[in-house]
Coordinates of C-alpha atoms and ligand atoms in Angstrom, one line a residue:
X23 CA -0.1 -0.1 -0.4
X24 CA 2.0 3.4 -0.7
X25 CA -0.5 5.8 1.8
X26 CA 1.9 8.4 2.7
X27 CA -1.0 11.0 3.1
X28 CA 0.3 12.1 6.5
X29 CA 2.8 12.8 9.2
X30 CA 1.9 12.6 12.5
X31 CA 3.5 15.7 13.5
X32 CA 2.0 17.5 10.6
X33 CA -1.4 16.1 10.5
X34 CA -3.5 15.0 7.0
X35 CA -2.6 16.0 4.1
X36 CA -5.3 16.2 2.2
X37 CA -4.3 16.3 -1.2
X38 CA -2.0 12.8 -1.4
X39 CA -5.4 11.7 0.1
X40 CA -7.2 12.5 -2.6
X41 CA -4.8 11.3 -5.5
X42 CA -6.4 8.1 -4.2
X43 CA -9.4 7.9 -4.8
X44 CA -9.8 8.0 -8.4
X45 CA -13.5 8.6 -8.4
X46 CA -13.1 12.4 -7.4
X47 CA -11.6 13.3 -10.3
X48 CA -14.4 13.6 -12.9
X49 CA -16.4 16.8 -13.9
X50 CA -20.2 15.9 -13.7
X51 CA -22.2 18.7 -15.8
X52 CA -19.0 20.5 -16.8
X53 CA -17.8 21.4 -13.2
X54 CA -15.6 19.5 -10.9
X55 CA -17.2 16.6 -8.6
X56 CA -17.2 17.7 -5.0
X57 CA -18.4 15.1 -2.7
X58 CA -20.4 15.7 0.3
X59 CA -22.8 12.1 0.1
X60 CA -20.7 10.5 2.7
X61 CA -22.8 9.5 5.1
X62 CA -25.0 7.6 2.8
X63 CA -21.7 5.5 1.1
X64 CA -18.4 7.0 1.0
X65 CA -15.8 6.3 -2.0
X66 CA -13.3 3.7 -2.5
X67 CA -9.3 4.4 -2.3
X68 CA -6.9 2.3 -5.0
X69 CA -6.1 0.2 -2.4
X70 CA -9.8 -0.5 -2.2
X71 CA -10.2 -1.6 -5.6
X72 CA -6.8 -2.8 -6.4
X73 CA -7.1 -5.4 -3.9
X74 CA -10.7 -6.7 -5.0
X75 CA -9.6 -6.7 -8.2
X76 CA -6.2 -8.9 -7.6
X77 CA -8.1 -11.1 -5.4
X78 CA -11.0 -11.6 -8.6
X79 CA -7.7 -12.2 -10.7
X80 CA -5.6 -14.4 -8.9
X81 CA -6.8 -15.9 -5.3
X82 CA -10.9 -16.3 -6.1
X83 CA -12.7 -19.3 -5.1
X84 CA -15.0 -20.2 -2.1
X85 CA -14.2 -20.4 1.3
X86 CA -13.9 -23.0 3.7
X87 CA -14.6 -26.1 1.4
X88 CA -11.9 -26.9 -0.5
X89 CA -8.4 -28.5 -0.3
X90 CA -7.3 -26.4 -4.0
X91 CA -4.5 -24.0 -3.8
X92 CA -7.1 -21.3 -4.7
X93 CA -10.0 -22.1 -1.6
X94 CA -7.0 -22.0 1.0
X95 CA -5.9 -18.8 -0.5
X96 CA -9.5 -17.2 -0.4
X97 CA -9.8 -19.0 2.7
X98 CA -6.9 -17.4 4.3
X99 CA -7.6 -14.0 2.9
X100 CA -11.0 -14.3 4.1
X101 CA -10.2 -15.3 8.0
X102 CA -7.0 -12.7 7.7
X103 CA -9.7 -10.0 6.4
X104 CA -11.8 -11.1 10.1
X105 CA -8.0 -10.9 12.2
X106 CA -8.0 -7.4 10.6
X107 CA -11.5 -6.3 11.8
X108 CA -10.7 -7.5 15.1
X109 CA -7.5 -5.4 15.4
X110 CA -9.1 -2.3 13.7
X111 CA -12.0 -2.4 17.1
X112 CA -9.7 -3.9 19.5
X113 CA -12.4 -7.2 19.9
X114 CA -10.5 -9.6 22.0
X115 CA -10.8 -12.5 19.8
X116 CA -11.5 -13.4 16.2
X117 CA -14.3 -15.4 17.1
X118 CA -16.7 -12.4 17.9
X119 CA -16.1 -11.0 14.5
X120 CA -19.3 -12.1 12.8
X121 CA -19.6 -10.8 9.2
X122 CA -22.7 -10.0 7.6
X123 CA -24.2 -8.2 4.5
X124 CA -24.3 -4.6 7.0
X125 CA -25.2 -2.7 9.8
X126 CA -29.0 -3.2 9.1
X127 CA -28.4 -7.3 8.3
X128 CA -26.0 -7.0 12.0
X129 CA -28.9 -5.1 14.0
X130 CA -31.7 -7.4 12.9
X131 CA -29.3 -10.9 13.5
X132 CA -29.2 -9.4 16.9
X133 CA -32.9 -8.9 16.8
X134 CA -33.7 -12.1 15.4
X135 CA -31.2 -14.4 17.3
X136 CA -30.4 -13.0 20.8
X137 CA -33.4 -10.9 21.4
X138 CA -36.3 -13.7 20.1
X139 CA -34.6 -16.0 22.1
X140 CA -33.5 -14.4 25.4
X141 CA -36.6 -11.9 26.3
X142 CA -40.6 -12.5 27.0
X143 CA -43.4 -10.1 26.9
X144 CA -43.3 -6.8 29.0
X145 CA -39.1 -6.9 28.2
X146 CA -37.8 -2.8 27.9
X147 CA -36.0 -2.3 24.3
X148 CA -34.1 1.5 24.4
X149 CA -33.2 2.9 21.8
X150 CA -33.2 7.2 20.9
X151 CA -35.2 9.2 19.1
X152 CA -33.0 10.0 16.6
X153 CA -31.5 6.2 14.8
X154 CA -31.2 5.0 11.8
X155 CA -35.0 3.3 10.2
X156 CA -32.7 0.1 10.4
X157 CA -32.5 0.8 14.9
X158 CA -36.3 1.5 15.3
X159 CA -38.2 -1.4 12.6
X160 CA -36.4 -4.4 14.5
X161 CA -37.6 -3.9 17.3
X162 CA -41.1 -2.3 15.6
X163 CA -41.3 -5.8 14.3
X164 CA -40.7 -7.5 17.7
X165 CA -43.2 -5.9 19.7
X166 CA -45.9 -7.8 17.3
X167 CA -44.3 -10.4 17.3
X168 CA -43.7 -11.4 21.1
X169 CA -44.9 -8.4 22.5
X170 CA -42.0 -6.6 24.1
X171 CA -41.6 -2.6 24.1
X172 CA -40.1 0.0 22.1
X173 CA -39.3 2.4 24.9
X174 CA -37.8 6.0 23.1
X175 CA -35.3 8.1 24.8
X176 CA -36.3 11.7 23.7
X177 CA -33.6 14.6 22.3
X178 CA -33.8 18.4 22.5
X179 CA -33.7 21.5 19.7
X180 CA -30.2 21.1 19.1
X181 CA -30.7 17.4 18.4
X182 CA -28.5 15.7 21.4
X183 CA -29.9 12.8 23.5
X184 CA -31.5 14.3 27.3
X185 CA -29.6 12.1 29.7
X186 CA -31.9 12.9 32.5
X187 CA -34.5 11.2 30.6
X188 CA -32.5 8.5 29.5
X189 CA -31.8 7.5 33.3
X190 CA -35.1 8.0 33.6
X191 CA -36.3 5.2 31.3
X192 CA -33.5 2.8 32.4
X193 CA -35.2 0.5 34.5
X194 CA -34.8 -3.5 35.6
X195 CA -37.5 -3.8 33.0
X196 CA -34.6 -2.8 30.2
X197 CA -33.1 -6.1 29.1
X198 CA -31.7 -4.1 25.3
X199 CA -30.4 -0.9 25.2
X200 CA -30.1 0.0 21.3
X201 CA -27.8 3.3 19.9
X202 CA -26.8 4.7 17.5
X203 CA -22.8 6.5 18.2
X204 CA -23.1 8.7 15.6
X205 CA -26.5 10.1 14.4
X206 CA -26.1 10.1 10.4
X207 CA -29.6 13.3 10.2
X208 CA -27.7 15.4 12.6
X209 CA -24.0 14.5 12.9
X210 CA -25.1 14.1 17.3
X211 CA -22.4 12.2 19.0
X212 CA -24.2 10.2 21.6
X213 CA -22.9 10.1 24.9
X214 CA -21.6 6.1 24.2
X215 CA -19.4 4.7 27.0
X216 CA -21.7 6.8 30.4
X217 CA -24.5 5.0 28.8
X218 CA -23.0 1.3 28.3
X219 CA -22.4 2.0 31.6
X220 CA -25.5 3.4 33.3
X221 CA -27.4 -0.6 30.9
X222 CA -24.9 -2.5 32.8
X223 CA -25.4 -1.3 36.2
X224 CA -29.5 -2.4 35.6
X225 CA -28.8 -5.6 33.8
X226 CA -29.0 -4.1 29.7
X227 CA -26.8 -5.1 27.4
X228 CA -25.7 -2.7 24.7
X229 CA -25.8 -3.3 21.0
X230 CA -24.1 0.1 19.0
X231 CA -24.9 1.2 15.8
X232 CA -21.8 2.2 14.6
X233 CA -22.8 3.2 10.8
X234 CA -21.8 6.6 10.9
X235 CA -19.0 6.4 13.6
X236 CA -16.9 4.0 13.1
X237 CA -15.3 5.5 9.6
X238 CA -15.0 8.9 12.0
X239 CA -13.7 8.0 15.9
X240 CA -11.9 5.5 16.8
X241 CA -13.5 2.4 18.0
X242 CA -12.7 0.2 21.0
X243 CA -15.2 -2.4 22.0
X244 CA -13.2 -3.7 24.9
X245 CA -12.7 -0.2 26.5
X246 CA -16.6 0.9 25.5
X247 CA -17.3 -2.8 26.6
X248 CA -20.6 -2.8 24.9
X249 CA -22.2 -6.4 24.2
X250 CA -22.5 -5.5 20.4
X251 CA -21.3 -3.2 17.8
X252 CA -22.8 -3.1 14.1
X253 CA -21.1 -1.5 11.1
X254 CA -21.3 -1.7 7.1
X255 CA -17.9 -1.8 5.0
X256 CA -19.3 0.7 2.4
X257 CA -19.5 3.4 4.9
X258 CA -15.3 3.0 5.5
X259 CA -14.2 3.5 2.0
X260 CA -14.8 -0.1 1.9
X261 CA -17.5 -2.5 -1.1
X262 CA -21.3 -2.5 -0.4
X263 CA -23.0 -5.5 0.6
X264 CA -20.9 -6.5 3.3
X265 CA -20.6 -5.9 7.4
X266 CA -19.9 -6.7 10.8
X267 CA -21.4 -7.6 13.9
X268 CA -19.3 -7.9 16.7
X269 CA -20.5 -9.6 19.8
X270 CA -19.5 -10.3 23.1
X271 CA -18.4 -14.5 22.3
X272 CA -20.2 -15.8 25.8
X273 CA -23.2 -13.8 24.4
X274 CA -22.6 -15.0 21.1
X275 CA -21.8 -18.7 21.8
X276 CA -25.2 -18.8 23.8
X277 CA -27.3 -17.3 21.2
X278 CA -28.8 -19.6 18.3
X279 CA -28.6 -19.1 14.8
X280 CA -30.1 -16.4 12.2
X281 CA -30.0 -18.7 9.3
X282 CA -29.8 -21.9 8.5
X283 CA -27.4 -23.5 5.3
X284 CA -24.2 -24.7 4.7
X285 CA -21.2 -23.4 6.2
X286 CA -23.1 -23.1 9.5
X287 CA -22.9 -27.0 10.9
X288 CA -20.7 -29.2 11.9
X289 CA -22.6 -32.8 11.0
X290 CA -26.0 -32.6 9.4
X291 CA -28.7 -35.4 9.8
X292 CA -32.4 -36.2 9.7
X293 CA -32.3 -36.7 13.1
X294 CA -30.5 -33.5 14.1
X295 CA -27.7 -30.8 12.9
X296 CA -24.5 -29.6 14.8
X297 CA -24.1 -25.9 15.1
X298 CA -20.6 -24.9 13.9
X299 CA -18.9 -23.0 16.4
X300 CA -17.8 -19.5 16.0
X301 CA -17.9 -17.2 14.1
X302 CA -20.1 -19.4 11.4
X303 CA -22.2 -20.8 13.6
X304 CA -24.2 -17.4 12.2
X305 CA -22.5 -17.2 8.4
X306 CA -24.7 -19.3 6.7
X307 CA -24.2 -19.6 3.2
X308 CA -21.5 -18.8 0.4
X309 CA -20.6 -14.8 1.8
X310 CA -19.1 -11.8 0.4
X311 CA -15.5 -13.0 0.0
X312 CA -14.2 -10.2 -2.1
X313 CA -16.6 -7.9 -0.2
X314 CA -14.3 -8.9 3.1
X315 CA -11.3 -9.0 1.5
X316 CA -12.0 -5.2 0.7
X317 CA -13.7 -4.6 3.9
X318 CA -9.8 -5.0 5.2
X319 CA -7.9 -3.7 2.7
X320 CA -10.1 -0.7 3.3
X321 CA -9.5 -0.5 6.9
X322 CA -5.6 -0.8 6.4
X323 CA -6.3 2.3 4.7
X324 CA -7.8 3.9 7.5
X325 CA -5.2 2.2 10.0
X326 CA -1.9 3.7 7.3
X327 CA -3.9 7.0 7.9
X328 CA -4.6 6.9 11.5
X329 CA -8.6 7.6 12.6
X330 CA -7.1 10.1 15.4
X331 CA -5.2 12.0 12.7
X332 CA -8.8 11.7 10.4
X333 CA -10.8 12.9 13.1
X334 CA -9.1 15.7 14.0
X335 CA -8.7 16.7 10.1
X336 CA -12.4 16.1 10.0
X337 CA -13.2 18.0 13.0
X338 CA -11.2 21.3 11.5
X339 CA -13.4 21.4 8.4
X340 CA -17.1 20.7 9.9
X341 CA -16.0 23.6 12.0
X342 CA -14.9 25.9 8.5
X343 CA -18.4 24.3 7.1
X344 CA -20.1 25.5 9.9
X345 CA -19.8 29.0 9.6
X346 CA -19.4 29.3 6.4
X347 CA -23.0 27.6 5.5
X348 CA -24.3 29.7 8.5
X349 CA -23.6 32.7 6.8
X350 CA -26.5 31.8 4.3
X351 CA -29.3 33.8 4.1
X352 CA -32.5 32.0 5.9
X353 CA -30.2 29.0 6.5
X354 CA -30.8 26.9 9.8
X355 CA -28.6 23.9 11.0
X356 CA -30.3 21.1 12.4
X357 CA -28.8 19.4 14.6
X358 CA -26.4 21.7 16.6
X359 CA -25.0 19.1 19.4
X360 CA -22.2 20.5 21.4
X361 CA -20.7 16.9 20.3
X362 CA -20.4 16.6 16.5
X363 CA -19.0 15.3 13.6
X364 CA -18.8 14.7 9.9
X365 CA -22.2 15.9 9.3
X366 CA -24.2 19.2 8.4
X367 CA -27.7 19.0 7.7
X368 CA -29.6 22.2 7.0
X369 CA -33.5 23.8 5.4
X370 CA -33.6 26.9 3.6
X371 CA -36.7 29.5 4.0
X372 CA -38.8 29.0 1.5
X373 CA -36.6 26.6 -0.6
X374 CA -37.8 22.7 -0.9
X375 CA -34.7 20.5 -0.2
X376 CA -35.1 18.6 -3.5
X377 CA -35.3 21.2 -6.0
X378 CA -32.0 22.6 -4.3
X379 CA -30.6 18.6 -4.4
X380 CA -31.2 19.5 -8.3
X381 CA -30.0 22.3 -8.5
X382 CA -26.2 21.1 -6.5
X383 CA -26.2 18.2 -9.2
X384 CA -26.5 20.4 -12.4
X385 CA -23.1 22.4 -10.4
X386 CA -20.8 18.9 -9.3
X387 CA -21.9 19.0 -6.2
X388 CA -23.8 15.9 -4.1
X389 CA -25.3 15.6 -0.8
X390 CA -28.7 14.2 0.1
X391 CA -31.8 15.3 0.3
X392 CA -34.6 13.8 1.8
X393 CA -35.2 11.8 5.6
X394 CA -32.2 9.9 5.5
X395 CA -34.3 7.0 7.2
X396 CA -35.0 9.1 10.4
X397 CA -38.4 10.1 9.4
X398 CA -38.8 10.4 13.9
X399 CA -36.0 13.2 14.0
X400 CA -37.5 14.9 10.5
X401 CA -41.1 14.9 12.4
X402 CA -39.2 16.1 15.8
X403 CA -37.4 19.3 14.0
X404 CA -41.2 19.6 11.9
X405 CA -39.6 19.5 8.6
X406 CA -40.2 16.6 6.3
X407 CA -37.1 17.0 4.6
X408 CA -33.7 18.3 5.4
X409 CA -30.4 18.8 2.8
X410 CA -27.2 17.0 3.9
X411 CA -23.7 17.6 3.5
X412 CA -21.4 14.6 4.8
X413 CA -18.2 15.0 5.6
X414 CA -15.3 12.4 4.7
X415 CA -11.3 12.9 4.9
X416 CA -11.1 13.4 1.1
X417 CA -13.1 16.8 1.1
X418 CA -11.2 20.4 1.8
X419 CA -12.0 23.4 1.8
X420 CA -11.8 23.9 -1.3
X421 CA -15.0 21.7 -1.1
X422 CA -17.3 23.3 0.8
X423 CA -16.1 26.7 -0.4
X424 CA -18.1 25.2 -3.6
X425 CA -20.8 24.1 -2.2
X426 CA -22.0 27.4 -0.3
X427 CA -21.3 29.2 -3.9
X428 CA -23.3 26.3 -5.1
X429 CA -26.1 26.9 -2.7
X430 CA -25.9 30.6 -2.8
X431 CA -26.5 30.5 -6.9
X432 CA -29.1 27.9 -6.4
X433 CA -31.2 30.0 -3.9
X434 CA -30.6 32.9 -6.5
X435 CA -32.6 31.2 -9.1
X436 CA -35.8 29.6 -6.8
X437 CA -36.3 32.9 -4.6
Ligands
LIG516 N1 -27.4 3.0 11.0 C1 -27.2 4.5 10.3 C2 -26.6 5.2 11.8 C3 -27.0 4.5 8.6 O1 -26.5 5.9 9.0 C4 -27.2 3.3 8.2 C5 -26.8 4.2 6.7 O2 -27.2 4.7 6.3 C6 -27.6 2.5 9.1 C7 -27.7 1.8 10.1 C8 -27.9 1.0 7.3 O3 -26.8 0.8 7.4 P1 -26.5 -0.3 6.2 O4 -28.2 0.3 5.3 O5 -25.2 -0.4 5.5 O6 -27.4 -1.5 6.7

């Protein structure tokens, strides 16, 4: 890998980082691409693209199945990737790393294996009012199916979780706290460690939705002491269709399989089937092998630069962007938490978000408009949609300036 984009003393060399992302080097409608939709999905560095290409050209085969050379190579790369993930999030053991198709599947795995098998009617699951739909709907389904009770921690006008309300909702009935680390709609960072400790104090387990946080903050699952941690590859410069569920070994061991099929068994017989050990018990069927290999390449790339270097750079860029955006007449930022990262959601007086989004695209600026799969957040702030600029470490001040210029131009056309 040729990542030379940093000097630990000097911080991040964003121009060198940008050169690692070929997709950024193009024009849209005659304008240089300004990619500010990283909350939806991130771009991939050449290292990830080349690793996947190399895999398909040299090592492609199924895993855990054959004695031939390619199958062994594919298996080595797949299991090597598991170790990479283990180290990236500092899990105690690689057996605690389950490959899934993404955060959504990881959360559903916890819902349909852990919760469905061990919760009773009336047991409570606590979430916050700023969750992504993928950390709301699985619990609503279980409300209908097994009678669990979903309770929602409210947020304030800045989009911060109201900690005192969380404490009031916590009780011995709380069996699971399922909470985002970083809100995709608002950019709010939740006080995770404090919440995990408080949930544990009443005997609840904690599932962290790390879909957004994983690319912007250091994650140490042992230091956090969370019971489950879910994230997606595509949010961290890696392929789509691959993700991770981390779970504490004792919990995963006690949980029943979530899907049945090949690879998750030791012996199958009509008189009874014996399941495989961890982590394979939860990985039925042929996995996204090239995706997993690509994920390891993406995590290696981030590690090489240093997640703390990235976080510091993005923090400065967010401050710059916030100041510039607030200077636009009639613009209101939705989500102004004291602890915030990487996201600016906003609305502009009298202008519909989708009209704005279309005009920004015609100037080469890619942002997202809509409810961001967080409709309750939109309801809370009394809007049907916001325009969202979400940053990554390959964005620079010129991107922000281009966004501001494009918004100003769009506003002058729409008013
Ligand atoms: N949770 C959060 C906070 C998200 O931002 C997203 C995706 O935007 C998800 C969960 C779902 O991730 P995926 O669609 O990759 O499963």
